[in-house]
């Protein structure tokens, strides 16, 4: 299996992910997505949106603000409960999240730990010029609450009937005690969340439905089945408001770890917001003429963790023969940052002209690259390493019969197609 160091090195070398503020020595746990990283991230978000909003009649989207009225966090329980137990090593002074330790001692030097104390994970800041208690606001630690407080707005303006869901993608912030494992656990990250509102009593059915939907989303985008598993939370692990929760876990280099959580949150959130806001957050059921507070199923995924899982799953160091090897990313074409690369076989004027024409046409549809430098073999390998699924080469035969070769990244096999067939050929293999 690929190591995290190899992934980090590839990401830096090929412009996927850089350390944040690198020229100043970086900032712990913060990362910048480079030109290829941002394309890949956008693809993941777009594919999630397509599957969960565009293709579903029962889910609509939202983009709520990151800063919210601090009462939201009082009602949601984040102010009093969103904390992890933390302790310091008396010897090496390192800080640890106690609930993640096997034994109650420093994993680094074996030193004795101080008594555990609770540490709230929300980032605090001030709104406006005066830095006093009344100006305190928080950076949201999840996107979910923006959805709950808009439940009535969305339900009424969209005339949605239960069951229906609201989806949102956006940044969240948690002052994690022990961030690490590259982009797996950071203090600023992006989430893709759905709050799916259901009639109490149907919640278990919908919980199952969403677990299935979400796992299939990863499968359909090429994640290997043996690297994904569903783990149900034990009773001792469940958040106090949740009736049930499962994690979709991926086999990362550091072991099985959470990729996405899918919880049955009951009517906890809306009940709390109704109590704290004094607003009526019930739903009126036309058929039964009854009002009730719906239950909520919440599939909550991380954009960054998904991207990391897709990269790890796709990575292969492939020995081709005795002294020939390549690094290849077998990414699903829909996820690949660059969909195709166009090459003139040689840097000859008439080949360059034709290749540029093809490139200029393709770029209206997808992110594509044009490359004329170095041997054709080297150019193919450069694209393999960033997961470009198709290499299109213009050669002398192209000038005679308007055909090009299309090379498949995974098999390295080439076929000849007419220029007019390039777009349909790619479309069929890229779009999901
Ligand atoms: P963990 O147990 O790993 O701290 P969590 O159970 O607190 O995660 P949730 O609150 O369920 O996480 O958040 C939903 C999803 O958001 C996670 O499955 C993960 O993909 C993503 N996520 C949460 N915290 C982070 C983080 N610090 N960095 C990157 N992604 C995160």
Short mmCIF file of C-alpha atoms and ligand atoms in Angstrom, two decimals:
data_model
loop_
_atom_site.label_atom_id
_atom_site.label_comp_id
_atom_site.label_asym_id
_atom_site.label_seq_id
_atom_site.Cartn_x
_atom_site.Cartn_y
_atom_site.Cartn_z
CA UNK A 1 0.00 0.00 0.00
CA UNK A 2 1.11 3.55 -0.70
CA UNK A 3 2.47 5.50 2.28
CA UNK A 4 1.19 8.89 3.35
CA UNK A 5 4.66 10.32 2.64
CA UNK A 6 4.44 9.17 -0.98
CA UNK A 7 1.04 10.81 -1.33
CA UNK A 8 2.25 14.06 0.25
CA UNK A 9 5.30 14.07 -2.05
CA UNK A 10 3.19 13.45 -5.17
CA UNK A 11 0.73 16.17 -4.16
CA UNK A 12 3.52 18.69 -3.76
CA UNK A 13 5.54 17.61 -6.82
CA UNK A 14 2.57 17.73 -9.17
CA UNK A 15 0.66 20.73 -7.84
CA UNK A 16 -2.20 19.10 -5.97
CA UNK A 17 -1.56 20.34 -2.42
CA UNK A 18 1.00 22.67 -0.87
CA UNK A 19 1.73 23.58 2.71
CA UNK A 20 -0.09 26.79 3.61
CA UNK A 21 2.13 29.90 3.89
CA UNK A 22 5.08 27.67 3.02
CA UNK A 23 7.55 30.52 2.48
CA UNK A 24 7.00 31.50 6.12
CA UNK A 25 7.53 28.00 7.42
CA UNK A 26 3.90 26.97 7.03
CA UNK A 27 1.06 26.91 9.54
CA UNK A 28 0.34 23.72 11.40
CA UNK A 29 -2.38 21.61 9.77
CA UNK A 30 -3.23 24.16 7.08
CA UNK A 31 -2.93 23.24 3.41
CA UNK A 32 -3.45 24.96 0.08
CA UNK A 33 -4.96 23.21 -2.90
CA UNK A 34 -2.85 23.84 -6.00
CA UNK A 35 -4.05 23.99 -9.61
CA UNK A 36 -4.70 20.24 -9.85
CA UNK A 37 -5.99 19.90 -6.29
CA UNK A 38 -8.63 22.56 -6.77
CA UNK A 39 -9.87 20.87 -9.96
CA UNK A 40 -10.11 17.52 -8.22
CA UNK A 41 -11.82 19.03 -5.21
CA UNK A 42 -14.33 20.84 -7.44
CA UNK A 43 -15.04 17.57 -9.24
CA UNK A 44 -15.74 15.77 -5.96
CA UNK A 45 -18.07 18.51 -4.80
CA UNK A 46 -19.85 18.69 -8.16
CA UNK A 47 -20.33 14.91 -8.27
CA UNK A 48 -21.69 14.89 -4.73
CA UNK A 49 -24.06 17.74 -5.62
CA UNK A 50 -25.17 16.00 -8.79
CA UNK A 51 -25.95 12.72 -7.02
CA UNK A 52 -27.63 14.28 -3.99
CA UNK A 53 -29.31 17.44 -5.28
CA UNK A 54 -29.52 17.54 -9.07
CA UNK A 55 -30.70 13.96 -9.54
CA UNK A 56 -33.03 13.85 -6.54
CA UNK A 57 -36.46 15.46 -6.48
CA UNK A 58 -36.48 15.37 -2.70
CA UNK A 59 -33.28 17.32 -1.91
CA UNK A 60 -32.54 21.02 -2.41
CA UNK A 61 -29.37 23.02 -1.84
CA UNK A 62 -28.32 25.81 0.50
CA UNK A 63 -25.27 27.98 1.13
CA UNK A 64 -25.56 29.47 4.60
CA UNK A 65 -23.09 31.85 6.22
CA UNK A 66 -20.12 30.68 8.27
CA UNK A 67 -20.68 33.22 11.04
CA UNK A 68 -24.02 32.79 12.79
CA UNK A 69 -25.87 34.21 15.76
CA UNK A 70 -24.05 32.72 18.82
CA UNK A 71 -27.42 31.53 20.17
CA UNK A 72 -27.30 28.84 17.46
CA UNK A 73 -24.35 27.22 19.25
CA UNK A 74 -26.04 27.49 22.60
CA UNK A 75 -29.13 25.73 21.25
CA UNK A 76 -27.21 23.08 19.33
CA UNK A 77 -25.19 22.17 22.40
CA UNK A 78 -21.85 23.08 20.84
CA UNK A 79 -21.02 25.70 23.47
CA UNK A 80 -21.40 23.28 26.33
CA UNK A 81 -20.58 19.95 24.70
CA UNK A 82 -18.41 20.33 21.63
CA UNK A 83 -15.18 19.54 23.41
CA UNK A 84 -12.54 16.85 23.54
CA UNK A 85 -10.56 15.76 26.61
CA UNK A 86 -6.98 16.98 26.48
CA UNK A 87 -3.85 16.33 28.57
CA UNK A 88 -0.19 17.39 28.43
CA UNK A 89 2.89 15.25 28.86
CA UNK A 90 4.77 16.32 32.00
CA UNK A 91 8.09 15.34 30.38
CA UNK A 92 8.08 16.40 26.71
CA UNK A 93 5.17 18.86 27.04
CA UNK A 94 3.34 17.40 24.03
CA UNK A 95 -0.43 17.73 24.04
CA UNK A 96 -2.75 14.77 23.43
CA UNK A 97 -6.39 14.03 22.86
CA UNK A 98 -6.97 11.56 25.65
CA UNK A 99 -9.88 9.62 24.14
CA UNK A 100 -7.65 8.58 21.23
CA UNK A 101 -4.89 7.08 23.39
CA UNK A 102 -4.49 3.35 23.99
CA UNK A 103 -2.92 3.93 27.42
CA UNK A 104 -2.93 6.93 29.72
CA UNK A 105 0.68 7.97 29.04
CA UNK A 106 2.53 10.00 26.41
CA UNK A 107 2.68 7.96 23.17
CA UNK A 108 5.86 9.79 22.18
CA UNK A 109 8.10 9.54 25.26
CA UNK A 110 6.09 7.43 27.69
CA UNK A 111 5.93 10.33 30.16
CA UNK A 112 3.18 10.86 32.72
CA UNK A 113 0.20 12.94 31.58
CA UNK A 114 -1.51 15.76 33.43
CA UNK A 115 -5.11 15.31 34.44
CA UNK A 116 -7.47 15.53 31.45
CA UNK A 117 -9.41 18.74 30.94
CA UNK A 118 -12.13 19.49 28.41
CA UNK A 119 -11.24 21.76 25.53
CA UNK A 120 -13.92 23.40 23.37
CA UNK A 121 -13.12 22.98 19.70
CA UNK A 122 -14.88 26.07 18.38
CA UNK A 123 -12.81 28.96 17.03
CA UNK A 124 -13.84 32.22 18.65
CA UNK A 125 -13.55 35.66 17.16
CA UNK A 126 -15.13 39.11 17.54
CA UNK A 127 -17.64 40.80 15.31
CA UNK A 128 -17.15 44.55 14.93
CA UNK A 129 -14.54 46.81 16.46
CA UNK A 130 -15.10 46.15 20.16
CA UNK A 131 -13.53 43.00 21.51
CA UNK A 132 -15.85 42.25 24.42
CA UNK A 133 -18.03 39.29 25.35
CA UNK A 134 -21.09 40.67 23.55
CA UNK A 135 -19.15 40.70 20.27
CA UNK A 136 -18.06 37.06 20.40
CA UNK A 137 -18.94 34.96 17.37
CA UNK A 138 -17.77 31.50 16.36
CA UNK A 139 -16.55 29.99 13.12
CA UNK A 140 -19.01 27.17 12.46
CA UNK A 141 -17.68 23.72 13.39
CA UNK A 142 -20.19 22.03 11.03
CA UNK A 143 -22.42 23.19 8.21
CA UNK A 144 -25.45 21.37 9.62
CA UNK A 145 -26.72 24.13 11.91
CA UNK A 146 -27.07 26.54 8.98
CA UNK A 147 -29.50 24.02 7.54
CA UNK A 148 -31.55 23.56 10.72
CA UNK A 149 -32.08 27.28 11.24
CA UNK A 150 -33.29 27.54 7.62
CA UNK A 151 -35.62 24.57 7.83
CA UNK A 152 -38.82 26.63 7.69
CA UNK A 153 -37.51 29.09 5.07
CA UNK A 154 -36.55 26.30 2.71
CA UNK A 155 -39.56 24.07 3.36
CA UNK A 156 -42.02 26.90 2.73
CA UNK A 157 -40.36 28.64 -0.23
CA UNK A 158 -39.72 25.34 -2.00
CA UNK A 159 -43.10 23.91 -0.93
CA UNK A 160 -41.39 20.70 0.11
CA UNK A 161 -43.25 17.83 1.65
CA UNK A 162 -41.69 15.46 4.10
CA UNK A 163 -39.57 13.44 3.47
CA UNK A 164 -37.15 15.95 1.95
CA UNK A 165 -33.58 17.04 2.48
CA UNK A 166 -31.39 20.12 2.40
CA UNK A 167 -27.80 19.79 1.22
CA UNK A 168 -24.89 22.08 1.79
CA UNK A 169 -21.18 22.15 1.00
CA UNK A 170 -18.90 24.51 2.86
CA UNK A 171 -15.98 25.23 5.13
CA UNK A 172 -16.00 24.25 8.78
CA UNK A 173 -13.49 25.00 11.49
CA UNK A 174 -12.46 22.99 14.53
CA UNK A 175 -9.60 23.81 16.83
CA UNK A 176 -8.51 20.16 16.85
CA UNK A 177 -6.09 19.18 19.62
CA UNK A 178 -4.15 16.76 17.46
CA UNK A 179 -4.54 17.55 13.77
CA UNK A 180 -2.48 15.45 11.41
CA UNK A 181 -2.18 12.76 8.78
CA UNK A 182 -1.92 15.38 6.03
CA UNK A 183 -5.41 16.60 5.05
CA UNK A 184 -7.19 13.89 7.08
CA UNK A 185 -7.59 16.01 10.20
CA UNK A 186 -7.12 19.74 9.85
CA UNK A 187 -8.46 22.78 11.63
CA UNK A 188 -10.06 24.24 8.53
CA UNK A 189 -11.81 21.78 6.24
CA UNK A 190 -14.77 21.38 3.96
CA UNK A 191 -17.90 19.33 4.57
CA UNK A 192 -20.69 17.99 2.36
CA UNK A 193 -23.76 17.54 4.52
CA UNK A 194 -27.41 16.61 4.06
CA UNK A 195 -30.11 16.99 6.67
CA UNK A 196 -32.92 14.73 5.53
CA UNK A 197 -36.20 15.40 7.35
CA UNK A 198 -38.53 12.47 7.87
CA UNK A 199 -41.66 11.52 9.72
CA UNK A 200 -40.86 9.96 13.12
CA UNK A 201 -41.24 6.22 12.79
CA UNK A 202 -39.83 6.18 9.25
CA UNK A 203 -36.38 7.25 10.44
CA UNK A 204 -34.85 3.77 10.55
CA UNK A 205 -35.91 3.08 6.97
CA UNK A 206 -34.36 6.35 5.76
CA UNK A 207 -31.22 5.81 7.78
CA UNK A 208 -30.65 2.53 5.93
CA UNK A 209 -31.50 4.21 2.62
CA UNK A 210 -28.83 6.88 3.11
CA UNK A 211 -26.16 4.43 4.23
CA UNK A 212 -26.72 2.51 1.01
CA UNK A 213 -26.80 5.64 -1.16
CA UNK A 214 -23.64 7.03 0.29
CA UNK A 215 -21.58 3.87 0.11
CA UNK A 216 -22.66 3.36 -3.49
CA UNK A 217 -21.53 6.88 -4.33
CA UNK A 218 -17.95 5.95 -3.37
CA UNK A 219 -18.18 2.61 -5.18
CA UNK A 220 -19.51 4.22 -8.36
CA UNK A 221 -16.60 6.60 -8.35
CA UNK A 222 -14.17 3.73 -8.28
CA UNK A 223 -13.18 3.27 -4.63
CA UNK A 224 -12.25 -0.39 -4.16
CA UNK A 225 -14.81 -2.33 -2.16
CA UNK A 226 -12.22 -3.96 0.07
CA UNK A 227 -11.06 -0.52 1.23
CA UNK A 228 -14.45 0.67 2.50
CA UNK A 229 -16.48 -0.60 5.42
CA UNK A 230 -19.48 0.48 7.43
CA UNK A 231 -19.01 0.57 11.19
CA UNK A 232 -21.90 1.01 13.54
CA UNK A 233 -21.32 3.12 16.65
CA UNK A 234 -21.60 1.31 19.95
CA UNK A 235 -24.03 2.69 22.52
CA UNK A 236 -21.14 4.23 24.51
CA UNK A 237 -19.88 6.07 21.43
CA UNK A 238 -23.19 7.60 20.35
CA UNK A 239 -23.67 11.35 20.73
CA UNK A 240 -26.33 11.98 23.40
CA UNK A 241 -28.89 13.16 20.82
CA UNK A 242 -28.34 10.37 18.29
CA UNK A 243 -30.47 7.26 18.08
CA UNK A 244 -27.99 5.50 15.80
CA UNK A 245 -24.89 6.36 13.83
CA UNK A 246 -22.67 4.57 11.37
CA UNK A 247 -19.32 5.61 9.99
CA UNK A 248 -18.22 4.83 6.49
CA UNK A 249 -14.55 4.04 7.03
CA UNK A 250 -11.72 3.90 4.55
CA UNK A 251 -8.51 1.94 4.91
CA UNK A 252 -6.09 4.89 5.04
CA UNK A 253 -2.34 4.22 5.44
CA UNK A 254 -2.72 4.81 9.21
CA UNK A 255 -5.56 2.27 9.42
CA UNK A 256 -9.36 2.24 9.16
CA UNK A 257 -10.62 5.78 9.77
CA UNK A 258 -13.84 7.73 9.35
CA UNK A 259 -14.62 9.08 5.92
CA UNK A 260 -18.23 9.97 6.52
CA UNK A 261 -20.72 9.73 9.38
CA UNK A 262 -24.41 8.97 8.86
CA UNK A 263 -26.47 9.69 11.97
CA UNK A 264 -30.08 9.45 13.01
CA UNK A 265 -30.29 12.71 15.00
CA UNK A 266 -33.97 12.31 15.89
CA UNK A 267 -35.82 15.61 16.47
CA UNK A 268 -33.07 16.91 18.74
CA UNK A 269 -31.83 19.85 16.66
CA UNK A 270 -35.17 21.31 15.59
CA UNK A 271 -36.57 20.86 19.10
CA UNK A 272 -33.62 22.74 20.56
CA UNK A 273 -33.87 25.57 18.02
CA UNK A 274 -37.59 25.85 18.59
CA UNK A 275 -36.98 26.16 22.32
CA UNK A 276 -34.15 28.71 22.09
CA UNK A 277 -35.62 30.84 19.27
CA UNK A 278 -39.25 30.74 20.36
CA UNK A 279 -40.21 30.16 16.71
CA UNK A 280 -42.51 27.38 15.58
CA UNK A 281 -40.37 24.84 13.75
CA UNK A 282 -43.00 22.14 13.37
CA UNK A 283 -44.16 20.71 10.07
CA UNK A 284 -47.81 20.51 9.10
CA UNK A 285 -48.76 17.22 7.52
CA UNK A 286 -51.53 17.92 4.94
CA UNK A 287 -52.76 14.36 4.90
CA UNK A 288 -53.07 13.65 8.60
CA UNK A 289 -53.66 17.31 9.54
CA UNK A 290 -51.08 16.91 12.28
CA UNK A 291 -48.11 19.03 13.26
CA UNK A 292 -44.87 17.45 14.32
CA UNK A 293 -41.14 18.07 14.54
CA UNK A 294 -39.49 15.85 11.95
CA UNK A 295 -36.67 13.43 12.63
CA UNK A 296 -33.41 13.98 10.80
CA UNK A 297 -31.01 11.65 9.04
CA UNK A 298 -27.64 13.29 8.49
CA UNK A 299 -25.05 11.99 6.01
CA UNK A 300 -21.99 14.12 6.72
CA UNK A 301 -18.90 13.71 4.54
CA UNK A 302 -15.56 15.47 4.37
CA UNK A 303 -14.39 16.89 1.04
CA UNK A 304 -10.73 16.73 2.03
CA UNK A 305 -10.95 13.22 3.45
CA UNK A 306 -12.73 12.03 0.30
CA UNK A 307 -10.06 13.58 -1.88
CA UNK A 308 -7.37 11.87 0.18
CA UNK A 309 -9.15 8.52 -0.07
CA UNK A 310 -9.60 8.86 -3.84
CA UNK A 311 -5.89 9.66 -4.26
CA UNK A 312 -4.70 6.79 -2.06
CA UNK A 313 -7.05 4.34 -3.73
CA UNK A 314 -5.93 5.37 -7.20
CA UNK A 315 -2.19 5.38 -6.60
CA UNK A 316 -0.04 2.71 -8.19
CA UNK A 317 3.69 2.37 -8.56
CA UNK A 318 3.82 0.10 -11.58
CA UNK A 319 6.81 -1.85 -12.74
CA UNK A 320 6.41 -2.14 -16.52
CA UNK A 321 9.53 -4.15 -17.23
CA UNK A 322 12.97 -4.60 -15.69
CA UNK A 323 14.03 -0.99 -15.69
CA UNK A 324 10.84 0.75 -16.63
CA UNK A 325 8.27 1.90 -14.12
CA UNK A 326 5.61 4.54 -13.79
CA UNK A 327 3.52 6.16 -11.09
CA UNK A 328 -0.10 6.18 -12.20
CA UNK A 329 -3.28 7.47 -10.61
CA UNK A 330 -6.18 5.27 -11.71
CA UNK A 331 -8.72 7.96 -10.82
CA UNK A 332 -12.25 7.70 -12.12
CA UNK A 333 -12.28 10.02 -15.17
CA UNK A 334 -15.00 12.13 -13.55
CA UNK A 335 -12.67 12.84 -10.64
CA UNK A 336 -9.42 13.32 -12.57
CA UNK A 337 -8.34 16.97 -12.48
CA UNK A 338 -7.36 16.93 -16.16
CA UNK A 339 -9.61 14.94 -18.49
CA UNK A 340 -7.37 14.72 -21.53
CA UNK A 341 -4.00 15.86 -22.80
CA UNK A 342 -3.36 16.72 -26.43
CA UNK A 343 0.06 16.14 -27.97
CA UNK A 344 1.61 16.71 -31.37
CA UNK A 345 3.80 13.64 -31.93
CA UNK A 346 6.68 15.99 -32.73
CA UNK A 347 7.17 19.72 -32.53
CA UNK A 348 6.50 20.20 -36.26
CA UNK A 349 4.44 23.17 -37.38
CA UNK A 350 1.64 21.27 -39.11
CA UNK A 351 1.26 18.80 -36.21
CA UNK A 352 1.33 21.59 -33.62
CA UNK A 353 -1.34 23.50 -35.53
CA UNK A 354 -3.70 20.54 -35.69
CA UNK A 355 -3.10 19.56 -32.05
CA UNK A 356 -3.79 23.11 -30.90
CA UNK A 357 -7.04 23.15 -32.86
CA UNK A 358 -8.20 19.99 -31.07
CA UNK A 359 -7.08 21.36 -27.71
CA UNK A 360 -8.95 24.63 -28.28
CA UNK A 361 -12.13 22.74 -29.00
CA UNK A 362 -11.89 20.37 -26.04
CA UNK A 363 -11.24 23.09 -23.51
CA UNK A 364 -14.78 24.39 -23.93
CA UNK A 365 -15.96 21.13 -22.38
CA UNK A 366 -13.31 20.07 -19.89
CA UNK A 367 -10.03 20.95 -18.23
CA UNK A 368 -7.50 19.69 -20.76
CA UNK A 369 -3.78 20.22 -21.25
CA UNK A 370 -1.62 20.76 -24.29
CA UNK A 371 1.95 19.50 -24.14
CA UNK A 372 4.61 19.53 -26.83
CA UNK A 373 7.80 19.30 -24.77
CA UNK A 374 9.89 16.15 -24.40
CA UNK A 375 9.51 12.70 -25.91
CA UNK A 376 5.97 11.39 -26.35
CA UNK A 377 6.72 8.63 -23.80
CA UNK A 378 7.71 11.18 -21.16
CA UNK A 379 4.62 13.24 -21.90
CA UNK A 380 2.37 10.21 -21.40
CA UNK A 381 4.05 9.41 -18.07
CA UNK A 382 3.61 12.96 -16.82
CA UNK A 383 -0.11 12.63 -17.43
CA UNK A 384 -0.27 9.14 -15.87
CA UNK A 385 1.10 10.58 -12.64
CA UNK A 386 -1.72 13.14 -12.36
CA UNK A 387 -4.38 10.66 -13.42
CA UNK A 388 -5.29 12.07 -16.86
CA UNK A 389 -7.39 9.30 -18.37
CA UNK A 390 -6.87 10.07 -22.06
CA UNK A 391 -3.87 11.09 -24.18
CA UNK A 392 -4.69 12.33 -27.65
CA UNK A 393 -1.85 12.33 -30.15
CA UNK A 394 -1.70 14.04 -33.51
CA UNK A 395 0.71 12.36 -35.95
CA UNK A 396 1.38 12.40 -39.68
CA UNK A 397 -1.54 10.11 -40.39
CA UNK A 398 -3.81 12.75 -38.82
CA UNK A 399 -2.89 15.14 -41.61
CA UNK A 400 -3.95 12.55 -44.18
CA UNK A 401 -7.17 11.09 -42.75
CA UNK A 402 -8.21 13.30 -39.76
CA UNK A 403 -7.73 10.49 -37.25
CA UNK A 404 -5.82 10.69 -33.96
CA UNK A 405 -4.72 8.11 -31.44
CA UNK A 406 -6.34 8.02 -28.02
CA UNK A 407 -4.23 6.36 -25.35
CA UNK A 408 -5.88 4.84 -22.32
CA UNK A 409 -4.06 5.67 -19.06
CA UNK A 410 -4.76 2.35 -17.36
CA UNK A 411 -4.11 -0.14 -20.16
CA UNK A 412 -1.70 2.13 -22.10
CA UNK A 413 -3.41 0.84 -25.24
CA UNK A 414 -4.12 3.12 -28.15
CA UNK A 415 -6.95 3.26 -30.62
CA UNK A 416 -7.44 5.43 -33.67
CA UNK A 417 -10.55 7.55 -33.93
CA UNK A 418 -11.74 10.28 -36.22
CA UNK A 419 -11.34 13.81 -34.82
CA UNK A 420 -15.12 14.18 -34.88
CA UNK A 421 -15.41 11.22 -32.54
CA UNK A 422 -13.12 12.52 -29.81
CA UNK A 423 -15.82 14.38 -27.87
CA UNK A 424 -18.43 11.60 -27.89
CA UNK A 425 -15.72 9.07 -27.02
CA UNK A 426 -14.58 11.08 -24.00
CA UNK A 427 -18.09 12.09 -22.97
CA UNK A 428 -19.17 8.48 -22.72
CA UNK A 429 -16.27 7.66 -20.42
CA UNK A 430 -16.11 10.80 -18.29
CA UNK A 431 -19.67 11.73 -17.47
CA UNK A 432 -21.48 9.94 -14.66
P1 LIG B 1 -13.44 12.49 13.99
O1 LIG B 1 -14.02 11.41 14.88
O2 LIG B 1 -12.51 11.98 12.93
O3 LIG B 1 -12.94 13.69 14.73
P2 LIG B 1 -16.10 13.44 13.76
O4 LIG B 1 -16.86 12.20 14.05
O5 LIG B 1 -15.94 14.48 14.78
O6 LIG B 1 -14.68 13.05 13.15
P3 LIG B 1 -18.15 14.56 12.20
O7 LIG B 1 -18.49 15.60 13.18
O8 LIG B 1 -19.04 13.38 12.05
O9 LIG B 1 -16.66 14.09 12.44
O10 LIG B 1 -17.92 15.26 10.79
C1 LIG B 1 -18.36 14.70 9.58
C2 LIG B 1 -17.23 14.57 8.58
O11 LIG B 1 -16.50 15.79 8.46
C3 LIG B 1 -16.18 13.54 8.97
O12 LIG B 1 -16.58 12.25 8.60
C4 LIG B 1 -14.99 14.00 8.16
O13 LIG B 1 -15.06 13.54 6.83
C5 LIG B 1 -15.14 15.51 8.18
N1 LIG B 1 -14.29 16.08 9.24
C6 LIG B 1 -14.59 16.24 10.55
N2 LIG B 1 -13.58 16.80 11.22
C7 LIG B 1 -12.59 16.99 10.31
C8 LIG B 1 -11.28 17.54 10.39
N3 LIG B 1 -10.79 18.02 11.52
N4 LIG B 1 -10.53 17.59 9.26
C9 LIG B 1 -11.02 17.12 8.09
N5 LIG B 1 -12.25 16.60 7.96
C10 LIG B 1 -13.03 16.53 9.05
#
